[in-house]
PDB file of C-alpha atoms in Angstrom:
ATOM      1  CA  MET A  27     -38.159  -1.688   6.383  1.00 41.00           C
ATOM      2  CA  ILE A  28     -34.542  -0.555   6.702  1.00 53.00           C
ATOM      3  CA  GLU A  29     -34.215   3.014   7.902  1.00 62.00           C
ATOM      4  CA  PRO A  30     -32.096   5.220   5.621  1.00 81.00           C
ATOM      5  CA  ARG A  31     -28.733   6.157   7.041  1.00 87.00           C
ATOM      6  CA  PRO A  32     -27.870   9.796   7.681  1.00 90.00           C
ATOM      7  CA  GLU A  33     -25.352  11.433   5.394  1.00 93.00           C
ATOM      8  CA  PRO A  34     -21.686  10.761   6.271  1.00 94.00           C
ATOM      9  CA  VAL A  35     -20.898  14.178   7.757  1.00 95.00           C
ATOM     10  CA  ASP A  36     -24.066  14.187   9.857  1.00 96.00           C
ATOM     11  CA  ALA A  37     -23.378  10.652  11.101  1.00 96.00           C
ATOM     12  CA  ALA A  38     -19.740  11.453  11.905  1.00 97.00           C
ATOM     13  CA  THR A  39     -20.761  14.599  13.771  1.00 97.00           C
ATOM     14  CA  SER A  40     -23.235  12.780  15.984  1.00 97.00           C
ATOM     15  CA  PHE A  41     -20.770   9.929  16.492  1.00 98.00           C
ATOM     16  CA  VAL A  42     -18.121  12.278  17.873  1.00 98.00           C
ATOM     17  CA  GLN A  43     -20.654  14.085  20.037  1.00 97.00           C
ATOM     18  CA  GLN A  44     -21.778  10.810  21.594  1.00 97.00           C
ATOM     19  CA  ARG A  45     -18.499   8.889  21.849  1.00 96.00           C
ATOM     20  CA  PHE A  46     -15.874  11.613  22.207  1.00 96.00           C
ATOM     21  CA  PRO A  47     -17.497  14.749  23.608  1.00 96.00           C
ATOM     22  CA  GLN A  48     -14.091  15.754  25.015  1.00 95.00           C
ATOM     23  CA  ALA A  49     -12.489  15.904  21.550  1.00 97.00           C
ATOM     24  CA  ARG A  50     -10.336  18.927  20.750  1.00 97.00           C
ATOM     25  CA  CYS A  51     -11.268  18.428  17.104  1.00 98.00           C
ATOM     26  CA  ALA A  52     -12.391  15.662  14.769  1.00 98.00           C
ATOM     27  CA  PHE A  53     -12.516  14.963  11.047  1.00 97.00           C
ATOM     28  CA  VAL A  54     -14.311  12.583   8.723  1.00 97.00           C
ATOM     29  CA  GLY A  55     -12.390  11.612   5.611  1.00 92.00           C
ATOM     30  CA  GLY A  56     -11.779   8.747   3.235  1.00 85.00           C
ATOM     31  CA  ALA A  57     -13.549   7.384   0.185  1.00 84.00           C
ATOM     32  CA  VAL A  58     -17.014   7.988   1.636  1.00 86.00           C
ATOM     33  CA  LEU A  59     -16.634  11.684   0.759  1.00 87.00           C
ATOM     34  CA  THR A  60     -15.565  10.988  -2.830  1.00 79.00           C
ATOM     35  CA  GLU A  61     -16.815   9.418  -6.038  1.00 81.00           C
ATOM     36  CA  HIS A  62     -15.314   6.146  -4.763  1.00 78.00           C
ATOM     37  CA  ARG A  63     -18.081   5.777  -2.156  1.00 81.00           C
ATOM     38  CA  THR A  64     -19.840   2.395  -2.293  1.00 80.00           C
ATOM     39  CA  PRO A  65     -22.742   0.826  -0.353  1.00 82.00           C
ATOM     40  CA  THR A  66     -20.177  -0.793   1.962  1.00 81.00           C
ATOM     41  CA  SER A  67     -18.066   2.319   2.567  1.00 85.00           C
ATOM     42  CA  ASP A  68     -17.428   3.078   6.206  1.00 91.00           C
ATOM     43  CA  LEU A  69     -16.713   6.311   8.049  1.00 95.00           C
ATOM     44  CA  ASP A  70     -13.056   7.105   8.723  1.00 95.00           C
ATOM     45  CA  VAL A  71     -13.131   9.441  11.712  1.00 97.00           C
ATOM     46  CA  VAL A  72      -9.978  10.999  13.190  1.00 98.00           C
ATOM     47  CA  VAL A  73     -10.447  12.261  16.745  1.00 98.00           C
ATOM     48  CA  VAL A  74      -7.846  14.460  18.446  1.00 98.00           C
ATOM     49  CA  LEU A  75      -7.792  14.469  22.242  1.00 97.00           C
ATOM     50  CA  ASP A  76      -5.781  16.283  24.915  1.00 94.00           C
ATOM     51  CA  GLU A  77      -2.317  14.932  25.664  1.00 88.00           C
ATOM     52  CA  GLN A  78      -3.529  14.024  29.157  1.00 84.00           C
ATOM     53  CA  ASP A  79      -6.262  11.743  27.847  1.00 80.00           C
ATOM     54  CA  GLY A  80      -5.001   8.242  28.507  1.00 77.00           C
ATOM     55  CA  CYS A  81      -6.770   6.379  25.695  1.00 83.00           C
ATOM     56  CA  ALA A  82      -4.881   7.846  22.728  1.00 83.00           C
ATOM     57  CA  PRO A  83      -3.484   6.663  20.401  1.00 94.00           C
ATOM     58  CA  LEU A  84      -6.195   4.128  19.684  1.00 94.00           C
ATOM     59  CA  ARG A  85      -7.982   2.571  16.744  1.00 96.00           C
ATOM     60  CA  GLU A  86     -11.429   1.111  17.324  1.00 97.00           C
ATOM     61  CA  THR A  87     -14.367   0.061  15.163  1.00 97.00           C
ATOM     62  CA  PHE A  88     -17.951   1.037  16.053  1.00 97.00           C
ATOM     63  CA  GLU A  89     -21.451   0.823  14.606  1.00 96.00           C
ATOM     64  CA  HIS A  90     -23.331   4.123  14.620  1.00 95.00           C
ATOM     65  CA  GLU A  91     -26.637   4.998  12.972  1.00 94.00           C
ATOM     66  CA  GLY A  92     -26.269   2.259  10.361  1.00 92.00           C
ATOM     67  CA  TRP A  93     -22.632   3.075   9.605  1.00 94.00           C
ATOM     68  CA  ILE A  94     -19.464   1.150  10.423  1.00 95.00           C
ATOM     69  CA  VAL A  95     -17.121   3.734  11.922  1.00 96.00           C
ATOM     70  CA  GLU A  96     -13.342   3.325  11.988  1.00 96.00           C
ATOM     71  CA  ALA A  97     -12.169   5.715  14.700  1.00 97.00           C
ATOM     72  CA  PHE A  98      -8.529   6.800  14.735  1.00 97.00           C
ATOM     73  CA  VAL A  99      -8.023   8.465  18.103  1.00 97.00           C
ATOM     74  CA  HIS A 100      -4.893  10.549  18.625  1.00 97.00           C
ATOM     75  CA  THR A 101      -3.282  13.417  20.415  1.00 96.00           C
ATOM     76  CA  ARG A 102      -1.576  16.143  18.395  1.00 96.00           C
ATOM     77  CA  ASP A 103       1.835  14.615  19.140  1.00 96.00           C
ATOM     78  CA  SER A 104       0.789  11.081  18.243  1.00 96.00           C
ATOM     79  CA  LEU A 105      -0.549  12.319  14.895  1.00 97.00           C
ATOM     80  CA  ASP A 106       2.943  13.549  14.026  1.00 97.00           C
ATOM     81  CA  ARG A 107       4.483  10.246  15.110  1.00 97.00           C
ATOM     82  CA  TYR A 108       2.056   8.150  13.108  1.00 97.00           C
ATOM     83  CA  TRP A 109       2.374  10.361  10.030  1.00 97.00           C
ATOM     84  CA  HIS A 110       6.129   9.808  10.219  1.00 96.00           C
ATOM     85  CA  GLN A 111       5.764   6.039  10.686  1.00 96.00           C
ATOM     86  CA  ASP A 112       3.360   5.858   7.751  1.00 95.00           C
ATOM     87  CA  ALA A 113       5.791   7.814   5.579  1.00 95.00           C
ATOM     88  CA  GLN A 114       8.537   5.254   6.226  1.00 93.00           C
ATOM     89  CA  ARG A 115       6.152   2.704   4.691  1.00 92.00           C
ATOM     90  CA  ARG A 116       5.438   5.128   1.841  1.00 93.00           C
ATOM     91  CA  SER A 117       1.838   5.566   3.000  1.00 94.00           C
ATOM     92  CA  CYS A 118      -0.001   8.815   3.708  1.00 94.00           C
ATOM     93  CA  ALA A 119      -3.326   7.230   4.684  1.00 93.00           C
ATOM     94  CA  LEU A 120      -3.723   8.889   8.079  1.00 96.00           C
ATOM     95  CA  ALA A 121      -2.463  12.243   6.831  1.00 97.00           C
ATOM     96  CA  ALA A 122      -4.977  12.081   3.977  1.00 95.00           C
ATOM     97  CA  MET A 123      -7.803  11.413   6.446  1.00 95.00           C
ATOM     98  CA  CYS A 124      -6.932  14.746   8.055  1.00 96.00           C
ATOM     99  CA  ALA A 125      -6.006  16.827   5.004  1.00 96.00           C
ATOM    100  CA  ARG A 126      -8.822  15.664   2.716  1.00 94.00           C
ATOM    101  CA  SER A 127     -11.589  15.789   5.238  1.00 95.00           C
ATOM    102  CA  VAL A 128     -14.550  17.621   6.664  1.00 96.00           C
ATOM    103  CA  VAL A 129     -14.206  19.023  10.167  1.00 97.00           C
ATOM    104  CA  VAL A 130     -16.986  17.676  12.383  1.00 97.00           C
ATOM    105  CA  ALA A 131     -15.812  19.132  15.716  1.00 98.00           C
ATOM    106  CA  ASP A 132     -13.355  21.887  16.562  1.00 98.00           C
ATOM    107  CA  PRO A 133     -13.930  23.341  20.046  1.00 97.00           C
ATOM    108  CA  ALA A 134     -10.180  23.974  20.509  1.00 97.00           C
ATOM    109  CA  ALA A 135      -9.866  25.697  17.102  1.00 98.00           C
ATOM    110  CA  VAL A 136      -6.957  23.459  16.062  1.00 98.00           C
ATOM    111  CA  ALA A 137      -8.449  21.683  13.023  1.00 98.00           C
ATOM    112  CA  ALA A 138      -7.153  24.139  10.422  1.00 98.00           C
ATOM    113  CA  GLU A 139      -3.565  23.835  11.650  1.00 98.00           C
ATOM    114  CA  ILE A 140      -3.759  20.021  11.597  1.00 98.00           C
ATOM    115  CA  GLN A 141      -5.210  19.994   8.091  1.00 98.00           C
ATOM    116  CA  ARG A 142      -2.436  22.314   6.843  1.00 98.00           C
ATOM    117  CA  ALA A 143       0.267  20.194   8.483  1.00 98.00           C
ATOM    118  CA  ALA A 144      -1.188  17.010   6.994  1.00 98.00           C
ATOM    119  CA  ALA A 145      -1.396  18.577   3.535  1.00 97.00           C
ATOM    120  CA  ASP A 146       2.246  19.683   3.811  1.00 97.00           C
ATOM    121  CA  ARG A 147       3.256  16.119   4.723  1.00 96.00           C
ATOM    122  CA  ILE A 148       1.491  14.753   1.660  1.00 96.00           C
ATOM    123  CA  ALA A 149       2.920  17.413  -0.652  1.00 96.00           C
ATOM    124  CA  ALA A 150       6.467  16.648   0.529  1.00 95.00           C
ATOM    125  CA  GLY A 151       6.118  13.102  -0.791  1.00 95.00           C
ATOM    126  CA  PRO A 152       7.558   9.908   0.657  1.00 95.00           C
ATOM    127  CA  PRO A 153      11.245   9.613   1.553  1.00 93.00           C
ATOM    128  CA  PRO A 154      13.382   8.628  -1.440  1.00 92.00           C
ATOM    129  CA  ALA A 155      14.009   4.916  -1.820  1.00 91.00           C
ATOM    130  CA  ASP A 156      17.647   3.883  -1.448  1.00 91.00           C
ATOM    131  CA  ASP A 157      19.475   1.749  -4.003  1.00 93.00           C
ATOM    132  CA  GLU A 158      19.288  -1.360  -1.819  1.00 94.00           C
ATOM    133  CA  GLN A 159      15.507  -1.127  -1.503  1.00 94.00           C
ATOM    134  CA  VAL A 160      15.033  -0.715  -5.261  1.00 96.00           C
ATOM    135  CA  GLU A 161      17.451  -3.566  -5.970  1.00 96.00           C
ATOM    136  CA  THR A 162      15.509  -5.871  -3.657  1.00 96.00           C
ATOM    137  CA  MET A 163      12.242  -4.936  -5.356  1.00 97.00           C
ATOM    138  CA  ARG A 164      13.831  -5.663  -8.756  1.00 97.00           C
ATOM    139  CA  TYR A 165      14.991  -9.059  -7.538  1.00 98.00           C
ATOM    140  CA  LEU A 166      11.650 -10.061  -6.047  1.00 98.00           C
ATOM    141  CA  LEU A 167       9.727  -9.018  -9.154  1.00 98.00           C
ATOM    142  CA  THR A 168      12.166 -10.815 -11.462  1.00 98.00           C
ATOM    143  CA  ASP A 169      11.805 -13.962  -9.365  1.00 98.00           C
ATOM    144  CA  LEU A 170       8.005 -13.721  -9.586  1.00 98.00           C
ATOM    145  CA  LEU A 171       8.201 -13.329 -13.369  1.00 98.00           C
ATOM    146  CA  ASP A 172      10.335 -16.448 -13.616  1.00 97.00           C
ATOM    147  CA  ASP A 173       7.837 -18.361 -11.491  1.00 97.00           C
ATOM    148  CA  MET A 174       4.969 -17.137 -13.635  1.00 97.00           C
ATOM    149  CA  ALA A 175       6.747 -18.029 -16.885  1.00 95.00           C
ATOM    150  CA  GLY A 176       7.314 -21.602 -15.741  1.00 95.00           C
ATOM    151  CA  CYS A 177       3.897 -22.172 -14.172  1.00 95.00           C
ATOM    152  CA  ASP A 178       1.304 -24.365 -15.908  1.00 92.00           C
ATOM    153  CA  LYS A 179      -1.256 -24.673 -13.105  1.00 94.00           C
ATOM    154  CA  GLU A 180      -4.306 -22.458 -13.371  1.00 94.00           C
ATOM    155  CA  ASP A 181      -4.744 -21.896  -9.635  1.00 94.00           C
ATOM    156  CA  GLU A 182      -1.086 -21.019  -9.061  1.00 96.00           C
ATOM    157  CA  LEU A 183      -1.069 -18.671 -12.061  1.00 96.00           C
ATOM    158  CA  ALA A 184      -3.957 -16.714 -10.569  1.00 96.00           C
ATOM    159  CA  TYR A 185      -2.012 -16.101  -7.354  1.00 97.00           C
ATOM    160  CA  LEU A 186       1.197 -15.294  -9.217  1.00 97.00           C
ATOM    161  CA  ALA A 187      -0.565 -12.805 -11.475  1.00 97.00           C
ATOM    162  CA  GLY A 188      -1.878 -10.932  -8.445  1.00 97.00           C
ATOM    163  CA  ALA A 189       1.575 -10.904  -6.838  1.00 98.00           C
ATOM    164  CA  VAL A 190       3.227  -9.669 -10.034  1.00 98.00           C
ATOM    165  CA  MET A 191       0.611  -6.966 -10.502  1.00 98.00           C
ATOM    166  CA  ARG A 192       1.194  -5.667  -6.979  1.00 97.00           C
ATOM    167  CA  ALA A 193       4.980  -5.818  -7.255  1.00 98.00           C
ATOM    168  CA  VAL A 194       4.956  -3.886 -10.546  1.00 98.00           C
ATOM    169  CA  ALA A 195       2.645  -1.230  -9.127  1.00 98.00           C
ATOM    170  CA  GLU A 196       4.789  -0.794  -6.010  1.00 97.00           C
ATOM    171  CA  LEU A 197       8.026  -0.578  -7.996  1.00 97.00           C
ATOM    172  CA  ALA A 198       6.539   2.001 -10.371  1.00 98.00           C
ATOM    173  CA  LEU A 199       5.391   4.170  -7.473  1.00 97.00           C
ATOM    174  CA  VAL A 200       8.673   3.848  -5.574  1.00 96.00           C
ATOM    175  CA  SER A 201      10.788   4.643  -8.618  1.00 95.00           C
ATOM    176  CA  GLY A 202       8.575   7.618  -9.375  1.00 95.00           C
ATOM    177  CA  GLY A 203       8.753   9.008  -5.844  1.00 95.00           C
ATOM    178  CA  ARG A 204       5.017   8.605  -5.346  1.00 96.00           C
ATOM    179  CA  TRP A 205       2.970   7.600  -2.324  1.00 96.00           C
ATOM    180  CA  GLY A 206       1.870   3.964  -2.266  1.00 94.00           C
ATOM    181  CA  GLY A 207      -0.855   2.043  -0.511  1.00 89.00           C
ATOM    182  CA  THR A 208      -2.495  -1.346  -0.146  1.00 89.00           C
ATOM    183  CA  GLY A 209      -5.596  -2.856  -1.700  1.00 89.00           C
ATOM    184  CA  LYS A 210      -7.857  -0.239  -3.213  1.00 89.00           C
ATOM    185  CA  ALA A 211      -5.442   2.517  -2.237  1.00 90.00           C
ATOM    186  CA  LEU A 212      -2.672   0.919  -4.313  1.00 95.00           C
ATOM    187  CA  ALA A 213      -4.939   0.663  -7.352  1.00 94.00           C
ATOM    188  CA  ARG A 214      -5.943   4.307  -7.002  1.00 93.00           C
ATOM    189  CA  ALA A 215      -2.359   5.460  -6.473  1.00 94.00           C
ATOM    190  CA  VAL A 216      -1.215   3.787  -9.696  1.00 97.00           C
ATOM    191  CA  ALA A 217      -4.226   5.044 -11.633  1.00 96.00           C
ATOM    192  CA  GLU A 218      -3.473   8.609 -10.490  1.00 94.00           C
ATOM    193  CA  ALA A 219       0.271   8.426 -11.119  1.00 95.00           C
ATOM    194  CA  GLU A 220       0.277   6.399 -14.351  1.00 97.00           C
ATOM    195  CA  PRO A 221      -3.149   5.739 -15.868  1.00 97.00           C
ATOM    196  CA  ASP A 222      -1.671   3.868 -18.838  1.00 98.00           C
ATOM    197  CA  LEU A 223       0.291   1.497 -16.619  1.00 98.00           C
ATOM    198  CA  ALA A 224      -2.749   0.925 -14.423  1.00 98.00           C
ATOM    199  CA  GLU A 225      -4.748  -0.126 -17.482  1.00 98.00           C
ATOM    200  CA  ARG A 226      -1.937  -2.368 -18.735  1.00 98.00           C
ATOM    201  CA  LEU A 227      -1.751  -4.137 -15.385  1.00 98.00           C
ATOM    202  CA  ILE A 228      -5.490  -4.768 -15.292  1.00 97.00           C
ATOM    203  CA  ASP A 229      -5.399  -6.028 -18.867  1.00 98.00           C
ATOM    204  CA  GLY A 230      -2.377  -8.200 -18.150  1.00 98.00           C
ATOM    205  CA  HIS A 231      -3.940  -9.716 -15.057  1.00 97.00           C
ATOM    206  CA  ARG A 232      -7.128 -10.444 -17.006  1.00 97.00           C
ATOM    207  CA  HIS A 233      -5.153 -12.217 -19.738  1.00 97.00           C
ATOM    208  CA  VAL A 234      -3.493 -14.480 -17.184  1.00 97.00           C
ATOM    209  CA  VAL A 235      -6.628 -15.367 -15.237  1.00 95.00           C
ATOM    210  CA  VAL A 236      -9.034 -15.688 -18.164  1.00 96.00           C
ATOM    211  CA  TYR A 237      -6.811 -16.934 -20.996  1.00 94.00           C
ATOM    212  CA  GLY A 238      -3.720 -18.297 -19.267  1.00 95.00           C
ATOM    213  CA  ASP A 239      -1.630 -15.823 -21.299  1.00 96.00           C
ATOM    214  CA  THR A 240       1.206 -14.274 -19.262  1.00 97.00           C
ATOM    215  CA  SER A 241       2.785 -12.216 -22.054  1.00 97.00           C
ATOM    216  CA  VAL A 242       0.786  -8.997 -21.553  1.00 97.00           C
ATOM    217  CA  LEU A 243       1.504  -8.776 -17.830  1.00 98.00           C
ATOM    218  CA  HIS A 244       5.126  -9.817 -18.407  1.00 98.00           C
ATOM    219  CA  ARG A 245       5.693  -6.965 -20.878  1.00 98.00           C
ATOM    220  CA  ALA A 246       4.255  -4.405 -18.484  1.00 98.00           C
ATOM    221  CA  ALA A 247       6.479  -5.704 -15.693  1.00 98.00           C
ATOM    222  CA  VAL A 248       9.649  -5.651 -17.774  1.00 98.00           C
ATOM    223  CA  ASP A 249       8.939  -2.103 -18.960  1.00 98.00           C
ATOM    224  CA  VAL A 250       8.857  -0.964 -15.327  1.00 98.00           C
ATOM    225  CA  LEU A 251      11.951  -2.998 -14.456  1.00 98.00           C
ATOM    226  CA  LEU A 252      13.868  -1.328 -17.277  1.00 98.00           C
ATOM    227  CA  ARG A 253      13.324   2.047 -15.625  1.00 97.00           C
ATOM    228  CA  VAL A 254      15.452   0.940 -12.675  1.00 97.00           C
ATOM    229  CA  GLY A 255      18.131  -1.196 -14.289  1.00 96.00           C
ATOM    230  CA  GLY A 256      16.206  -4.159 -15.641  1.00 97.00           C
ATOM    231  CA  PRO A 257      15.511  -7.658 -14.299  1.00 97.00           C
ATOM    232  CA  LEU A 258      17.852  -8.909 -11.588  1.00 97.00           C
ATOM    233  CA  LEU A 259      18.585 -12.417 -10.349  1.00 96.00           C
ATOM    234  CA  VAL A 260      22.230 -13.467 -10.724  1.00 95.00           C
ATOM    235  CA  GLY A 261      24.445 -11.128  -8.748  1.00 92.00           C
ATOM    236  CA  TYR A 262      21.860 -10.144  -6.183  1.00 93.00           C
ATOM    237  CA  ARG A 263      23.378 -10.402  -2.693  1.00 92.00           C
ATOM    238  CA  ARG A 264      22.377  -9.368   0.808  1.00 89.00           C
ATOM    239  CA  GLN A 265      24.792  -9.991   3.630  1.00 82.00           C
ATOM    240  CA  GLY A 266      23.296 -11.749   6.646  1.00 80.00           C
ATOM    241  CA  GLU A 267      20.016 -12.754   4.995  1.00 60.00           C
TER     242      GLU A 267
END
């Protein structure tokens, strides 16, 4: 008989005590603390060590008390660096693990300051996209739409529909000044920012894969393209590429 796993906060607390007893503070965050938790959810644990500790920054995966644990090990300085690097990619994943978390260790009494700083990073939003970045996204999405319109192979259409769906979602978030993400995080970001668009993309993808009908997804894509100047192919130019 499989033993029941401890609750996420209890498991994360004992994990830090066993693996990182020297931690200045530690948090558990991620989907496991939300309504998005599933039977395969893992524990996202951020551990903050002294600057003199030679192992940080580090990411490592463990098994602990029936849980898969993704440990993100940092110093206070490396947290700032990684938050900044994430922001350049329009992601706030690591900052969210700190800001939207439960403190599971805090012997140095620094957790509250880190959570406030992470929340401020998230609230500030990603850096604005420049015209060149948006133009490139317009071009790539337009090219995908052309490929999808001319495709008559079921297997290729399935891949194209997924690529179009992702490109539309990313362009909508960038043009709206919103944080992005990958995989599940991208789906949740679009659903939070624009629930109607999120539903249209799911419906459009379903029409392509199930019925071979590209029109629903195409309309959703063009509506987003029109926000930023419309489709773009002829006239697109990048020097040196």
